[in-house]
CSV table of C-alpha atoms and ligand atoms in Angstrom, one decimal:
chain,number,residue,atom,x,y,z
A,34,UNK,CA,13.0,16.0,3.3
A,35,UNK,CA,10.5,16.5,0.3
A,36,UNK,CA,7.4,18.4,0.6
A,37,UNK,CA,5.8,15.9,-1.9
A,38,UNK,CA,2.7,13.9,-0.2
A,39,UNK,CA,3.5,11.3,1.5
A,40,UNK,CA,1.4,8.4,2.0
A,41,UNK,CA,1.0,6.2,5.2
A,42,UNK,CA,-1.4,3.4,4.5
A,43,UNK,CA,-2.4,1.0,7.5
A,44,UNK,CA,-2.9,-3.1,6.2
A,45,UNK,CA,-5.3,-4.2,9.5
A,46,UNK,CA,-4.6,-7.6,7.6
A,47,UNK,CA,-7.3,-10.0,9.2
A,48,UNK,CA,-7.4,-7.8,12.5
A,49,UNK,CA,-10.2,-5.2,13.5
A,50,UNK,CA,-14.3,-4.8,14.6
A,51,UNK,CA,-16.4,-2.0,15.3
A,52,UNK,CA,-15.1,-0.9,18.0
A,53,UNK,CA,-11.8,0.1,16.1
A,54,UNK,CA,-13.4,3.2,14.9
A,55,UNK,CA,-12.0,4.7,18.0
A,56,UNK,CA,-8.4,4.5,16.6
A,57,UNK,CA,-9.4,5.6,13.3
A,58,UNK,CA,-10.6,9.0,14.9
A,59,UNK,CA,-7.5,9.1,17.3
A,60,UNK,CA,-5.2,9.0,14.1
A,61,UNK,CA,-7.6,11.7,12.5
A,62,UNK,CA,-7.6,14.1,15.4
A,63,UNK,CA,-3.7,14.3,15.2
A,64,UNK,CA,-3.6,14.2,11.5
A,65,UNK,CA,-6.1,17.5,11.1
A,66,UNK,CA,-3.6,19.5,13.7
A,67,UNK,CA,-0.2,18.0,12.0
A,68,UNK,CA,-1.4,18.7,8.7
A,69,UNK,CA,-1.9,22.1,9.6
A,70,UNK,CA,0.9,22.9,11.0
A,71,UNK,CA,3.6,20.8,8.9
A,72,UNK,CA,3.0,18.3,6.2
A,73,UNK,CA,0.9,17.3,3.8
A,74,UNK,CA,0.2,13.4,4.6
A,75,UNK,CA,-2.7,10.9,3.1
A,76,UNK,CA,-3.6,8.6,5.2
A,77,UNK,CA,-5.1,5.1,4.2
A,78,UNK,CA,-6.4,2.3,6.3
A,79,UNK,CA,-7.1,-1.0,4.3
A,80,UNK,CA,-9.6,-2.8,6.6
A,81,UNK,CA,-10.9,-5.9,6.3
A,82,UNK,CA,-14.3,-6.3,4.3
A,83,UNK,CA,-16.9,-6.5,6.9
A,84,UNK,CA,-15.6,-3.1,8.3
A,85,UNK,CA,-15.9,-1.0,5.4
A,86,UNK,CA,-19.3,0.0,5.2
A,87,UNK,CA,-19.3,0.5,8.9
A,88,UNK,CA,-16.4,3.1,8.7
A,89,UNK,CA,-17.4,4.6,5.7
A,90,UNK,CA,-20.8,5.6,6.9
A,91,UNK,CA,-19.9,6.8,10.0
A,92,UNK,CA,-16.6,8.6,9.4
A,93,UNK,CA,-16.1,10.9,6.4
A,94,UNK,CA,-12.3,12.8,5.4
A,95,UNK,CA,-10.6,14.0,3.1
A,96,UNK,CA,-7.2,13.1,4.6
A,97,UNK,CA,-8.1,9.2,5.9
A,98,UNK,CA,-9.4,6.9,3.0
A,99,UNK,CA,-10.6,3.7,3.3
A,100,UNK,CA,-9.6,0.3,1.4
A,101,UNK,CA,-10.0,-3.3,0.8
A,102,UNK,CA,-7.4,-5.3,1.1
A,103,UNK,CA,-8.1,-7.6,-1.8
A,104,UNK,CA,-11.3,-8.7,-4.3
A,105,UNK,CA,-12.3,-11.6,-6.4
A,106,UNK,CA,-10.9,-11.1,-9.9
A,107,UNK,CA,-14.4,-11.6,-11.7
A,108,UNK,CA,-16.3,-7.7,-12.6
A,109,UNK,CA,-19.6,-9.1,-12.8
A,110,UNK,CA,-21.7,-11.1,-9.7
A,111,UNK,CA,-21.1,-14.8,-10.4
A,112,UNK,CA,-20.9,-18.2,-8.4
A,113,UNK,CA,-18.0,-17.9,-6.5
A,114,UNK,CA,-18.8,-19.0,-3.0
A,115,UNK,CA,-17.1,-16.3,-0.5
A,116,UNK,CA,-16.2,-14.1,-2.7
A,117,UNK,CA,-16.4,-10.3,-3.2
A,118,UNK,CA,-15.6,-8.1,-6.5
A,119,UNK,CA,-14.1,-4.3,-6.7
A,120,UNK,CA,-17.7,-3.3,-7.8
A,121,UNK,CA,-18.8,-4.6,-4.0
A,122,UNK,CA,-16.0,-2.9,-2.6
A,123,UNK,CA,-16.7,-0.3,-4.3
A,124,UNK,CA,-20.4,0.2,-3.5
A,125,UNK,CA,-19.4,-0.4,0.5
A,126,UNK,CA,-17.6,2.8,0.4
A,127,UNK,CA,-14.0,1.3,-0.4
A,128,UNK,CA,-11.7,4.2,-2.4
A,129,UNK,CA,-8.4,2.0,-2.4
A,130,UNK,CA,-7.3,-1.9,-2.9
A,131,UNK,CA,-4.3,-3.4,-2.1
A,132,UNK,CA,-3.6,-5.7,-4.5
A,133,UNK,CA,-0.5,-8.5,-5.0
A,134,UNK,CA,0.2,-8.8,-1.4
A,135,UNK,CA,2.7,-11.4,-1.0
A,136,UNK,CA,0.0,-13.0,1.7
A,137,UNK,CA,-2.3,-13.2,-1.0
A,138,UNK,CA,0.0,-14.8,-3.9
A,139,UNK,CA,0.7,-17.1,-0.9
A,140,UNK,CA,-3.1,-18.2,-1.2
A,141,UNK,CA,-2.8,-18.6,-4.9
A,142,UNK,CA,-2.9,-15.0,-6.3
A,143,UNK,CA,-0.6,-15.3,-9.4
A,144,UNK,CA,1.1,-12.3,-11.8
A,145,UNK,CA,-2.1,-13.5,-14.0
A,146,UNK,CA,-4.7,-13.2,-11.7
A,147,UNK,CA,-3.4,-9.9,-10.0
A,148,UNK,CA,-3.6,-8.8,-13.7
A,149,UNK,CA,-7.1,-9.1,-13.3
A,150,UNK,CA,-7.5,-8.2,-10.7
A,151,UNK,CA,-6.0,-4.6,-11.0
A,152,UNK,CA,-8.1,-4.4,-14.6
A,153,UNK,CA,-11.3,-4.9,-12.7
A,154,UNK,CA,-10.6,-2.6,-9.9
A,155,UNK,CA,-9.5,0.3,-12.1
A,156,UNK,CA,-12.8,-0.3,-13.6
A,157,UNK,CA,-14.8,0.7,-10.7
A,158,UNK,CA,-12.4,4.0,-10.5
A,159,UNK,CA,-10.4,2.0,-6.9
A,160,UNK,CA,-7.4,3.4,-6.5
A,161,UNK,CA,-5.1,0.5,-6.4
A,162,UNK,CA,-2.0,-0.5,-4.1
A,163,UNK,CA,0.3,-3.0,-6.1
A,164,UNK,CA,2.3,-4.8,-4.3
A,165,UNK,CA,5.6,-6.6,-5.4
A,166,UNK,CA,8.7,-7.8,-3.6
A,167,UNK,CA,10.9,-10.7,-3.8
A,168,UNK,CA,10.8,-14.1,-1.4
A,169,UNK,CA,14.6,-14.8,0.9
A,170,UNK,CA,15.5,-17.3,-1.3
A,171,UNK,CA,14.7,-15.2,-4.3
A,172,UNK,CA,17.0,-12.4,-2.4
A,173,UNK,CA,19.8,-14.7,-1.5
A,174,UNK,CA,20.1,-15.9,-4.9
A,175,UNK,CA,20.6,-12.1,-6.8
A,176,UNK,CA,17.2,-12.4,-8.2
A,177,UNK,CA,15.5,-9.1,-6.7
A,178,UNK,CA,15.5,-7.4,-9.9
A,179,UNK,CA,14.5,-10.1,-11.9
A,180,UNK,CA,11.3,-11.2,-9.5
A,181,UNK,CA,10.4,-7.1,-9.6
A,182,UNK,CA,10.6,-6.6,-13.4
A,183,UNK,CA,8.8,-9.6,-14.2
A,184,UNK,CA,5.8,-8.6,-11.5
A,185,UNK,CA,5.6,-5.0,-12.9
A,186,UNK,CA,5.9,-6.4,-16.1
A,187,UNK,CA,3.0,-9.2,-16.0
A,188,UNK,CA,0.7,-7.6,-13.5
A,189,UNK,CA,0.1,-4.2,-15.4
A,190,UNK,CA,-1.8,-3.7,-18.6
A,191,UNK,CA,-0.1,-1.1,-20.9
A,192,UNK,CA,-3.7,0.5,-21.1
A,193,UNK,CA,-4.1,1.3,-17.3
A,194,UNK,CA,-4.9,4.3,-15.8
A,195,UNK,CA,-1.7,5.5,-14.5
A,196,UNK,CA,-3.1,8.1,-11.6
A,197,UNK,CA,-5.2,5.1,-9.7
A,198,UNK,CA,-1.7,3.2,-9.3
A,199,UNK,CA,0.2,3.3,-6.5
A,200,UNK,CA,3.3,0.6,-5.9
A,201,UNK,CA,4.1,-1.0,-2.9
A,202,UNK,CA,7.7,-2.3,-2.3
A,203,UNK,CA,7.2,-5.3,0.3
A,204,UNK,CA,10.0,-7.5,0.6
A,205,UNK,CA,8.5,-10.7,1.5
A,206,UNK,CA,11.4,-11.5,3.7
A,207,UNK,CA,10.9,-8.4,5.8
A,208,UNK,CA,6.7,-8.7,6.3
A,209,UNK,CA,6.0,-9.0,10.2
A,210,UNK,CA,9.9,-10.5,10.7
A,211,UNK,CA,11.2,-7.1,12.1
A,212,UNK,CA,14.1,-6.8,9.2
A,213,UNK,CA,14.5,-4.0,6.8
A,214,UNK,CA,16.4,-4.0,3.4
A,215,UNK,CA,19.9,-1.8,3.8
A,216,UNK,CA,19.5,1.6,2.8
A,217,UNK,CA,21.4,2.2,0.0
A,218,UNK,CA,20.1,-1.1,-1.5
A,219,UNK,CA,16.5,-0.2,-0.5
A,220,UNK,CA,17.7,3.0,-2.7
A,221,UNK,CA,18.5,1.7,-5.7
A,222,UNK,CA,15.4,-0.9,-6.0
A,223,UNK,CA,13.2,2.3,-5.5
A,224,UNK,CA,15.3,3.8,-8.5
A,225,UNK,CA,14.6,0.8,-10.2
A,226,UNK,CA,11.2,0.0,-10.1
A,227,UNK,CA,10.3,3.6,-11.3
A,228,UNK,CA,12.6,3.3,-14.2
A,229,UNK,CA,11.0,-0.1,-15.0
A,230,UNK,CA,7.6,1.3,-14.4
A,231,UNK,CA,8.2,4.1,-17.2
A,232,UNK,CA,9.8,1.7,-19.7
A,233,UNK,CA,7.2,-0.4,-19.2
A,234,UNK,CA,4.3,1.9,-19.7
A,235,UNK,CA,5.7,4.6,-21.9
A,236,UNK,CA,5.5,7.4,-19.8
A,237,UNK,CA,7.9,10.1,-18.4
A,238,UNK,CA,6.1,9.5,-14.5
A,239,UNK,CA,6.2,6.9,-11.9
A,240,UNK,CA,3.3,6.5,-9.6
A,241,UNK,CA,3.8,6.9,-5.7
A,242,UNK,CA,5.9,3.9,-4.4
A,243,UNK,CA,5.5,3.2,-1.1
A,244,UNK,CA,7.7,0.7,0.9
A,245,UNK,CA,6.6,-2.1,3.6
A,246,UNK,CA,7.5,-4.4,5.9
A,247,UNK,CA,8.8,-4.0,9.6
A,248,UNK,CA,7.7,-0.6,9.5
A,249,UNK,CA,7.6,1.0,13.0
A,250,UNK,CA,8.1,4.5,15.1
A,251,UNK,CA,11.7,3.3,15.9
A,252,UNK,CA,13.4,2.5,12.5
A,253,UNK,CA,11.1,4.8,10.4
A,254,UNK,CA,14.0,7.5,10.6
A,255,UNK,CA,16.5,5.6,9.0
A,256,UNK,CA,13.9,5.7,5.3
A,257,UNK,CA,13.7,9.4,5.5
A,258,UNK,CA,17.2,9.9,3.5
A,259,UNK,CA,15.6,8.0,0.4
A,260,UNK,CA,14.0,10.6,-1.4
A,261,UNK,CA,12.2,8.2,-3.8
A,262,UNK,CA,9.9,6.7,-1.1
A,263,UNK,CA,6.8,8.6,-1.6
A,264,UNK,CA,5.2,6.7,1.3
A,265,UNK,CA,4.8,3.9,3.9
A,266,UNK,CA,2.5,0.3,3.9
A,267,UNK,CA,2.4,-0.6,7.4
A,268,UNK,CA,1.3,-3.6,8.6
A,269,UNK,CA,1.3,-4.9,12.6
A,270,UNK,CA,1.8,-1.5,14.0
A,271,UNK,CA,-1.0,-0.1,12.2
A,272,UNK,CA,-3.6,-1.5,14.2
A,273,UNK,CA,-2.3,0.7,17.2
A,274,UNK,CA,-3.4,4.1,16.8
A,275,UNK,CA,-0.4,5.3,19.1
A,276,UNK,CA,2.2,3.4,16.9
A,277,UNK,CA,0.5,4.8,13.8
A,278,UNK,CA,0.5,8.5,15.0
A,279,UNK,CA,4.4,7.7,16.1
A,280,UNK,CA,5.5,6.8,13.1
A,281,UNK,CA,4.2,9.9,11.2
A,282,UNK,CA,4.9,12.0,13.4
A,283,UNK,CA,9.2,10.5,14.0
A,284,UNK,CA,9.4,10.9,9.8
A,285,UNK,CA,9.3,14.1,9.9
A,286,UNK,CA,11.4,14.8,13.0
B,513,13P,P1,4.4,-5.6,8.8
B,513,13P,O1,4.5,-4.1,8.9
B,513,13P,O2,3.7,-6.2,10.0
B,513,13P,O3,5.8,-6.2,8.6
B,513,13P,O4,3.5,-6.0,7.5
B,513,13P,C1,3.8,-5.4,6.3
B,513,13P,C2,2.7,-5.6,5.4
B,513,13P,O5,2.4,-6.8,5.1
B,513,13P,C3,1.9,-4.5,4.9
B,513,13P,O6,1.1,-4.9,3.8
């Protein structure tokens, strides 16, 4: 086990009202005593949009942050019914954005669009959460490393600020179906989307890249051998505060 940061970021998804700032304190009272006492962890929780201002006002923290969970790839205000920008989400107090989420390219988000998208986040100074991962079919038929190049490859701008990325591993096939990628394959796609990353972009770093799907307090123990994961995005068992805490807390055990 590292000492680096680690990063556990909650998606809520479409989940969530007011009275959920309960759970967000919960998670923050352990947090300020684990932190302490062990590790250093950053904690994340992408909420959905009517939420954000809410939490924002009333909770402040330097080790929880709150996000958006996706934007409208337009910068400026515009006529697009239901919509919302990163400069929106940005004045309502988001600091994060996940973007790419494999629900989202499901609604229409393409490479192009997410290209965008990241572009005008990073222009309101959001941290953004890029999300890539390959489809069943995609993984039955060897194309894993393909799919990830060619989503690191025509999502990211060669120009972008490389500290506000973070990359999320989410293997489609494994979102909310209780399935995790074998270890030592889940190593070497971690190896590989850094090394991509850093041909890609011309630099000697990777950002933070987190893995999701299926994440919970019972099989987070078998990740902690994979050095290379700097972090977690969890989706269903992030909207229990109890699960959340568990999970941290059985990583480092
Ligand atoms: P689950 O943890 O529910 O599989 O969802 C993962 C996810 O989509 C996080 O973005």
């Amino acid at each position: 086990m590292t000492n680096k940061l680690k990063y556990f970021v909650g998606n809520w998804k479409m989940f969530g009202s007011f009275s959920s700032l309960k759970n967000i304190y919960r998670i923050h009272r352990f947090c300020v005593k684990f932190n302490k006492a062990r590790k250093k962890n950053k904690i994340i929780l992408c909420v959905p949009n009517t939420l954000i201002y809410f939490f924002t006002k009333k909770f402040r923290s330097k080790i929880i942050s709150i996000g958006a969970q996706n934007c409208h790839h337009h910068q400026t205000k515009g006529s697009f019914t239901g919509s919302v920008n990163a400069k929106m989400l940005k004045n309502v107090g988001a600091k994060y954005i996940i973007l790419g989420h494999s629900e989202s390219r499901h609604e229409g988000d393409t490479n192009q669009l997410i290209k965008k998208k990241i572009k005008s986040a990073l222009n309101q100074q959001l941290y953004v959460i890029f999300c890539i991962g390959e489809t069943y079919s995609e993984k039955i038929r060897k194309k894993t490393f393909s799919v990830l190049k060619n989503q690191l490859k025509s999502s990211m701008d060669k120009k972008i600020n490389l500290n506000n990325i973070i990359i999320a591993y989410e293997p489609v096939w494994s979102i909310g179906t209780g399935k995790i990628p074998k270890i030592d394959s889940l190593r070497n796609i971690f190896r590989f989307i850094k090394n991509e990353f850093k041909k890609n972009l011309k630099t000697k770093t990777s950002p933070p890249v987190l893995y999701g799907g299926s994440v919970n307090d019972k099989n987070i123990t078998k990740f902690t051998s994979i050095l290379e994961i700097d972090g977690f995005l969890i989706g269903g068992a992030s909207r229990s505060s109890k699960k959340f805490i568990d999970i941290i807390k059985n990583y480092y055990k």
